[in-house]
Coordinates of C-alpha atoms in Angstrom, one line a residue:
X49 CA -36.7 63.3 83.5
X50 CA -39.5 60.5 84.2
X51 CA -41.3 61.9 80.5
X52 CA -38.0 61.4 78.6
X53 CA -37.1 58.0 80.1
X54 CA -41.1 57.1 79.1
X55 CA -40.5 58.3 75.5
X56 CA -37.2 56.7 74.7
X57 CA -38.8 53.0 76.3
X58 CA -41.7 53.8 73.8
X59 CA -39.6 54.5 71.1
X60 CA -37.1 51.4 72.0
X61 CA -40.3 48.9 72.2
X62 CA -41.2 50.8 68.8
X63 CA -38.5 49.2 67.1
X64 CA -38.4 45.7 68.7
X65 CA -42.0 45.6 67.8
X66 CA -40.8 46.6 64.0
X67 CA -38.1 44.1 63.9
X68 CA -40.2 40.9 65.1
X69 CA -42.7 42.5 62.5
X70 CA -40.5 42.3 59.7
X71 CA -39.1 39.1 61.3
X72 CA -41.9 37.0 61.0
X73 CA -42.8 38.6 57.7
X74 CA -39.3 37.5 56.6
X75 CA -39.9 33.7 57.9
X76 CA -43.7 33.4 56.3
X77 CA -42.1 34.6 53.3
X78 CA -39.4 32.3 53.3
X79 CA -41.7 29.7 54.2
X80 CA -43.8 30.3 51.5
X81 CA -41.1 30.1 48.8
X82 CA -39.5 26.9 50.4
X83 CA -42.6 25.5 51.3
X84 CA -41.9 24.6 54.7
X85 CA -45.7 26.0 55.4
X86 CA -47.2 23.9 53.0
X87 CA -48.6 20.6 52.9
X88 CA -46.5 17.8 51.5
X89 CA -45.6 14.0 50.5
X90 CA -42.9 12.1 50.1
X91 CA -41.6 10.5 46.9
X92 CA -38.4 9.0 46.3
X93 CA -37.0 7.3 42.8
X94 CA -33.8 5.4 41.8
X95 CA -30.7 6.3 40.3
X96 CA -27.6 4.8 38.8
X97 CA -26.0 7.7 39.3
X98 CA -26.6 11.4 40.6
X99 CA -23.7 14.0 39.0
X100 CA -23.5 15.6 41.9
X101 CA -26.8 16.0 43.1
X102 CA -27.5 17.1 46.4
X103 CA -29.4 17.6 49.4
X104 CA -31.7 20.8 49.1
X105 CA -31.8 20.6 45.0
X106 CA -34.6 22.0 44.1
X107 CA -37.1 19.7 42.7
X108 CA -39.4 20.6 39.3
X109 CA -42.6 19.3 38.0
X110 CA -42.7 20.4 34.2
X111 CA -40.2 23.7 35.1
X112 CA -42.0 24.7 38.3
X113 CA -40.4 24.3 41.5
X114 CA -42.9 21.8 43.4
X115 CA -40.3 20.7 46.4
X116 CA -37.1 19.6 47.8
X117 CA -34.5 16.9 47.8
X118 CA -34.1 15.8 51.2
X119 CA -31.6 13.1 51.1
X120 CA -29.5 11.4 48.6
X121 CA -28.3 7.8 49.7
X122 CA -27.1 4.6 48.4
X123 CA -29.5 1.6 48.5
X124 CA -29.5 -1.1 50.6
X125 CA -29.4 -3.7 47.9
X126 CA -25.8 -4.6 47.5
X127 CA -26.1 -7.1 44.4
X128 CA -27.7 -3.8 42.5
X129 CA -26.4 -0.9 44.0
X130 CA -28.6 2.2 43.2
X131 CA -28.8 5.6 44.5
X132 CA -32.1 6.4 46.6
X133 CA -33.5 9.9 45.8
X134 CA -36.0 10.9 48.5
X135 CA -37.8 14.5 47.5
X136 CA -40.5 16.3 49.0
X137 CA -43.2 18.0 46.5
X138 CA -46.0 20.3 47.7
X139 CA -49.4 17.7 48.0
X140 CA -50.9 20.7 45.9
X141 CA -49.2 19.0 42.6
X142 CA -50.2 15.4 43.9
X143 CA -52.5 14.6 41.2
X144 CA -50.5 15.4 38.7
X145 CA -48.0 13.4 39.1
X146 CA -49.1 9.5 38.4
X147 CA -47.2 6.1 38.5
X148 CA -46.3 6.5 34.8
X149 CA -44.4 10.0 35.2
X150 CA -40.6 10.4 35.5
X151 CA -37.7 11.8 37.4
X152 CA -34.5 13.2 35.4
X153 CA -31.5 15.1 36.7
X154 CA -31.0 18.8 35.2
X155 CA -28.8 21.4 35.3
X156 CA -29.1 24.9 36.3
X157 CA -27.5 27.5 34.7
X158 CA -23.4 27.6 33.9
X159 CA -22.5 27.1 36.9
X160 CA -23.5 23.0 37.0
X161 CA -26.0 22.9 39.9
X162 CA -28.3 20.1 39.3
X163 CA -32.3 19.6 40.2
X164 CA -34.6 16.9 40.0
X165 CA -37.4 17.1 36.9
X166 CA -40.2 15.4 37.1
X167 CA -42.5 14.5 34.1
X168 CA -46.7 14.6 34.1
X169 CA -48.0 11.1 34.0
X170 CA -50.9 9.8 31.8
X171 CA -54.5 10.5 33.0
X172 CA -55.5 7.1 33.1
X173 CA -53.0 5.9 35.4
X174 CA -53.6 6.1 39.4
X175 CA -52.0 8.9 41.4
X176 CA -48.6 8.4 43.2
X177 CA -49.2 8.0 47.1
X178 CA -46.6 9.4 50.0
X179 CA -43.3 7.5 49.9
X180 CA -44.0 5.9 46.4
X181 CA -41.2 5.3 43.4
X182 CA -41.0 6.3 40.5
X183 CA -39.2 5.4 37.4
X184 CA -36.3 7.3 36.4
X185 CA -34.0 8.4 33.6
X186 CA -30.2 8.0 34.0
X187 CA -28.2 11.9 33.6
X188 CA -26.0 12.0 31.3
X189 CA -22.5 11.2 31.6
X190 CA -20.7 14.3 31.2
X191 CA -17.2 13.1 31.2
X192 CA -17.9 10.4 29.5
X193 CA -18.9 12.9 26.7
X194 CA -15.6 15.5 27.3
X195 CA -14.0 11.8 26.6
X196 CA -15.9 11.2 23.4
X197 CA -15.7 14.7 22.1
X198 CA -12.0 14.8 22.8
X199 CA -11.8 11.2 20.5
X200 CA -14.2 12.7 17.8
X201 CA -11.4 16.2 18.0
X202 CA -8.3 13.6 17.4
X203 CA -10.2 12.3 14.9
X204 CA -11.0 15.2 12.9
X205 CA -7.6 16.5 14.0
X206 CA -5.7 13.6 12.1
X207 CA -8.6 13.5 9.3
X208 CA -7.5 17.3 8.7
X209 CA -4.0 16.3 8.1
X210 CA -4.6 13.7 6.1
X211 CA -7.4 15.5 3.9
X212 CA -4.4 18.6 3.7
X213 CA -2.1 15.5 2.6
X214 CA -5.1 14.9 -0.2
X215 CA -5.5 18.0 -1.1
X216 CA -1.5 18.9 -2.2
X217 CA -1.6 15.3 -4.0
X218 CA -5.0 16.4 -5.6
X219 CA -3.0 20.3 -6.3
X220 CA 0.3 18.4 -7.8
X221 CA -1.8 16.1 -10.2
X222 CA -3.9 19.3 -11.9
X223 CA -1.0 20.9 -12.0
X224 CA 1.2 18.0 -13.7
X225 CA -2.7 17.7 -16.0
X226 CA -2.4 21.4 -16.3
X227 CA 1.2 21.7 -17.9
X228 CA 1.0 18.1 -19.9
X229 CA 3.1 16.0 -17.9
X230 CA 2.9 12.8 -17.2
X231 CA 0.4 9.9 -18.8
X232 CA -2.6 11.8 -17.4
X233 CA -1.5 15.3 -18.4
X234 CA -0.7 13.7 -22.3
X235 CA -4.2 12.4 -22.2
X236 CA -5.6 16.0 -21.5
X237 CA -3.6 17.8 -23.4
X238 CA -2.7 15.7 -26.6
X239 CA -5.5 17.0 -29.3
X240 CA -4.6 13.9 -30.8
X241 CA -6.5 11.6 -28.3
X242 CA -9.5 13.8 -29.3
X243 CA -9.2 12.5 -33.1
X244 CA -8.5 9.0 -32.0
X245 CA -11.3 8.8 -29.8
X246 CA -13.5 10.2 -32.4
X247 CA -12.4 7.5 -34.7
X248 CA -13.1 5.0 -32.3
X249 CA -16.4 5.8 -31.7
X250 CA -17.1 6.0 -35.5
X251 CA -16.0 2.5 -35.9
X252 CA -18.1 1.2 -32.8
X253 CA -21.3 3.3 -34.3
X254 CA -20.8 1.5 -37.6
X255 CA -19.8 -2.1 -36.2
X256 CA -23.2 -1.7 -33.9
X257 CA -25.1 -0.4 -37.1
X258 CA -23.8 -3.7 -39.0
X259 CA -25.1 -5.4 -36.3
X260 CA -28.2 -4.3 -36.4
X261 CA -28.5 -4.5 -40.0
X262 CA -27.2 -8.1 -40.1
X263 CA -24.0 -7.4 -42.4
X264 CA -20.5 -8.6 -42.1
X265 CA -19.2 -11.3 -40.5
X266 CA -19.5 -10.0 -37.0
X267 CA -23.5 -9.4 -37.7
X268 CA -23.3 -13.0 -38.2
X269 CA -21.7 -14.5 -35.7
X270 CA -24.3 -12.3 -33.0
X271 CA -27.2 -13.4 -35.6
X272 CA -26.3 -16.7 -37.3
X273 CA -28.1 -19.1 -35.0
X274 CA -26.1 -22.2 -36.4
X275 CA -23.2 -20.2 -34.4
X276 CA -24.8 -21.4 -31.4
X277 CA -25.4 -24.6 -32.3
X278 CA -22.0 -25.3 -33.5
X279 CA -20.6 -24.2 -30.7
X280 CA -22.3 -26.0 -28.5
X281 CA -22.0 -29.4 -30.6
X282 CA -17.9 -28.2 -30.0
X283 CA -18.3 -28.3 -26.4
X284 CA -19.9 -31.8 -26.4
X285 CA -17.5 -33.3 -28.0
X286 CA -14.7 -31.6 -26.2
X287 CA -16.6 -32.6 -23.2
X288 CA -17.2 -36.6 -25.0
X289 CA -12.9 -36.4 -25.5
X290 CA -12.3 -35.2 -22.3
X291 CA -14.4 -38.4 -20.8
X292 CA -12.8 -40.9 -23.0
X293 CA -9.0 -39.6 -22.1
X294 CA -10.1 -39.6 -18.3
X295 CA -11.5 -43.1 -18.3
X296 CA -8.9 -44.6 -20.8
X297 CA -10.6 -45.4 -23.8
X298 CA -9.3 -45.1 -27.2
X299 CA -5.7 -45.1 -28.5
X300 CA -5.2 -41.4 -26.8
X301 CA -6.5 -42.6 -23.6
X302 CA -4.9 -45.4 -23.8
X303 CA -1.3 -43.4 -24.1
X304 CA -2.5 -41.3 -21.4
X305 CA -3.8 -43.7 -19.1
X306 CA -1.4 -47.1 -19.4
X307 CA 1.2 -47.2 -17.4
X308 CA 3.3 -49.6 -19.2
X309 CA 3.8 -47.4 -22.2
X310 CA 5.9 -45.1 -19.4
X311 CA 8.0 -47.7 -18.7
X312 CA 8.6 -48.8 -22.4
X313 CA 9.1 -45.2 -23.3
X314 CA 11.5 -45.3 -20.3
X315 CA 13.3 -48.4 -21.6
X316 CA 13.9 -46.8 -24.8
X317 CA 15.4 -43.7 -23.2
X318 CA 17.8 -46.1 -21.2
X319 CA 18.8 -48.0 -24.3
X320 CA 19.3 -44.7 -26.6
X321 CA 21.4 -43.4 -23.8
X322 CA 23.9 -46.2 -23.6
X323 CA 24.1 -46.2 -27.5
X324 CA 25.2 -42.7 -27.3
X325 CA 28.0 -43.3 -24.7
X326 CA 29.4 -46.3 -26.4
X327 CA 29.1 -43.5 -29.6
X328 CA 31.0 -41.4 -27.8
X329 CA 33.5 -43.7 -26.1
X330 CA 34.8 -45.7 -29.5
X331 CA 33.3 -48.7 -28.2
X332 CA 32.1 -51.3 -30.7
X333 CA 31.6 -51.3 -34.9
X334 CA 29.0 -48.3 -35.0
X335 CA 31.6 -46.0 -32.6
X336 CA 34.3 -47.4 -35.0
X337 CA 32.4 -46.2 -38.2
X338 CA 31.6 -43.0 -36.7
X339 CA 35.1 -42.3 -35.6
X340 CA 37.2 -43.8 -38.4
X341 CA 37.7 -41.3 -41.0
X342 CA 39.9 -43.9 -43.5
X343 CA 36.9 -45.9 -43.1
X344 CA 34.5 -43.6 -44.2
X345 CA 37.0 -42.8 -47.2
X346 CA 37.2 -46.5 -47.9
X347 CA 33.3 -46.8 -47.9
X348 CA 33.0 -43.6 -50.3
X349 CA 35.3 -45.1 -52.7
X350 CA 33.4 -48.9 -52.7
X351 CA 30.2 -46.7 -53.4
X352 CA 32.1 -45.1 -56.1
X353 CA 33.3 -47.9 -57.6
X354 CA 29.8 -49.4 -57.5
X355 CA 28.2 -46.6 -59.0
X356 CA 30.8 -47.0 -61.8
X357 CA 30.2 -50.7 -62.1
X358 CA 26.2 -50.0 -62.2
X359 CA 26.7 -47.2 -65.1
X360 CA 28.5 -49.6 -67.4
X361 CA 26.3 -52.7 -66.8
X362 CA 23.0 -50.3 -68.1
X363 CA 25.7 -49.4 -71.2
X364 CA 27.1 -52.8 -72.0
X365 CA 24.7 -55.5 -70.5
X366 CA 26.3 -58.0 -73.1
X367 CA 29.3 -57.9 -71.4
X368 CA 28.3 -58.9 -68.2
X369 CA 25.1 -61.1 -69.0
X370 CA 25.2 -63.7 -71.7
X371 CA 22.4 -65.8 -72.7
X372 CA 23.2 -69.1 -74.8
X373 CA 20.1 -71.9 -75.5
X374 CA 22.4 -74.8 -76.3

């Protein structure tokens, strides 16, 4: 009884002995992945904002996990608020991380969880030291993006309907083109714009050829340099005219410019005006002889009768006109 009870304690201890074995294994190897067995410094950087960032994030120098995010806080500084990032990195990566190198905000995988990058620095510039800053780049703004993207998909949503809108007004005008109708469709279609065309450009090939040969008038008036001259002696004196009206000089400028010839001009308008309503209102001898139809007989037959007196002076002149000496 006292050998069985000795074997089962041996076996019991056994498997205590195997469990804290594989215990400890467990925690060094844990350890060793998380670093909590190595050696390491403190580095913290500043933020504008973190996207969810968190403590525990892993932390990544060049891809390689090198530490751990250990807190994530908001600055002191309340005229610029910032978010502190503090991380521990393993001292093993120290010196290759140098005041120049940079901290970014990644994302791991699909499902969004987000660690902190950070950059090599420039071999001439002077390690980082425990509990030093570093510069950092601000994440990008996801939803600000999803915002954008769903402005720029609007966008091309209404530009599709408009382009479709194009494209039927674009499919109605070939097709009006296609079967001759309309001014455009005429153009296309009517053989006879081909011959007119054709004609034109004959008679513009043999204008420019007189042109160039210097016949014909219009060879003359691009070649004739007296053209020139002529003209511009034109515009002087228009120019010379112009002057002279503007400043009064001259009997034009004179009409143009002197203000009593308005007023005499006016006068006579007033005075032609009253004559025409004492025409029309049988006031006075010249209404009379306009309106008085026995009159006008009266002053047909005196003219008569002078005519007839004038006719037979020229044929008997003795009878009228005698000459006697004594």
């Amino acid at each position: 009884m006292a050998r069985r009870k000795s074997a089962y304690e041996v076996r019991v201890g056994f498997l205590i002995f195997l469990a804290l074995a594989v215990l400890i294994a467990t925690v060094v190897y844990v350890g060793e992945q998380q670093g909590f067995m190595r050696d390491r410094f403190h580095l913290r950087t500043l933020m504008s904002r973190v996207n969810g960032l968190q403590e525990g994030a892993p932390v990544r120098l060049a891809g390689v996990d090198v530490g751990t995010v250990t807190s994530v806080e908001f600055s002191p500084d309340t005229d610029n608020p910032r978010i502190v990032v503090t991380m521990e990195v393993n001292r093993s990566v120290k010196k290759y991380i140098r005041k120049d190198s940079r901290a970014h905000i990644g994302t791991l995988g699909l499902l969004g969880d987000k660690f902190v990058g950070i950059t090599f620095g420039s071999p001439n510039q002077p390690e980082v030291q425990d509990w030093d800053y570093i510069e950092s780049s601000d994440p990008i703004d996801v939803e600000k993006l999803l915002d954008e993207g769903v402005e720029v998909f609007n966008t091309l949503r209404r530009s599709a309907g408009t382009f479709k809108e194009v494209t039927e007004a674009a499919q109605r005008i070939a097709w009006k083109i296609d079967t001759g109708k309309g001014t455009l469709g005429l153009l296309v279609n009517d053989p006879q714009l081909y011959f007119d065309l054709r004609r034109l450009l004959i008679l513009v090939e043999r204008m420019s050829r007189e042109i160039e040969s210097g016949e014909g008038t219009l060879a003359l008036l691009f070649r004739d340099p007296s053209l020139y001259n002529n003209l511009t002696g034109l515009l002087a004196s228009v120019h010379q005219l112009s002057d002279s009206l503007r400043q009064g000089k001259g009997t034009a400028g004179q009409l143009l410019n002197d203000a009593s010839l308005y007023h005499r001009a006016d006068s006579l308008v007033a005075e032609l005006s009253l004559l025409s309503r004492k025409l029309n209102s049988d006031q006075g001898s010249l209404a009379k002889l306009s309106r008085d139809d026995s009159l006008y007989v009266s002053l047909v037959r005196t003219l008569a009768s002078l005519d007839s007196l004038v006719q037979d002076i020229r044929r008997n002149p003795k009878r009228y006109v005698s000459f006697s000496i004594f």
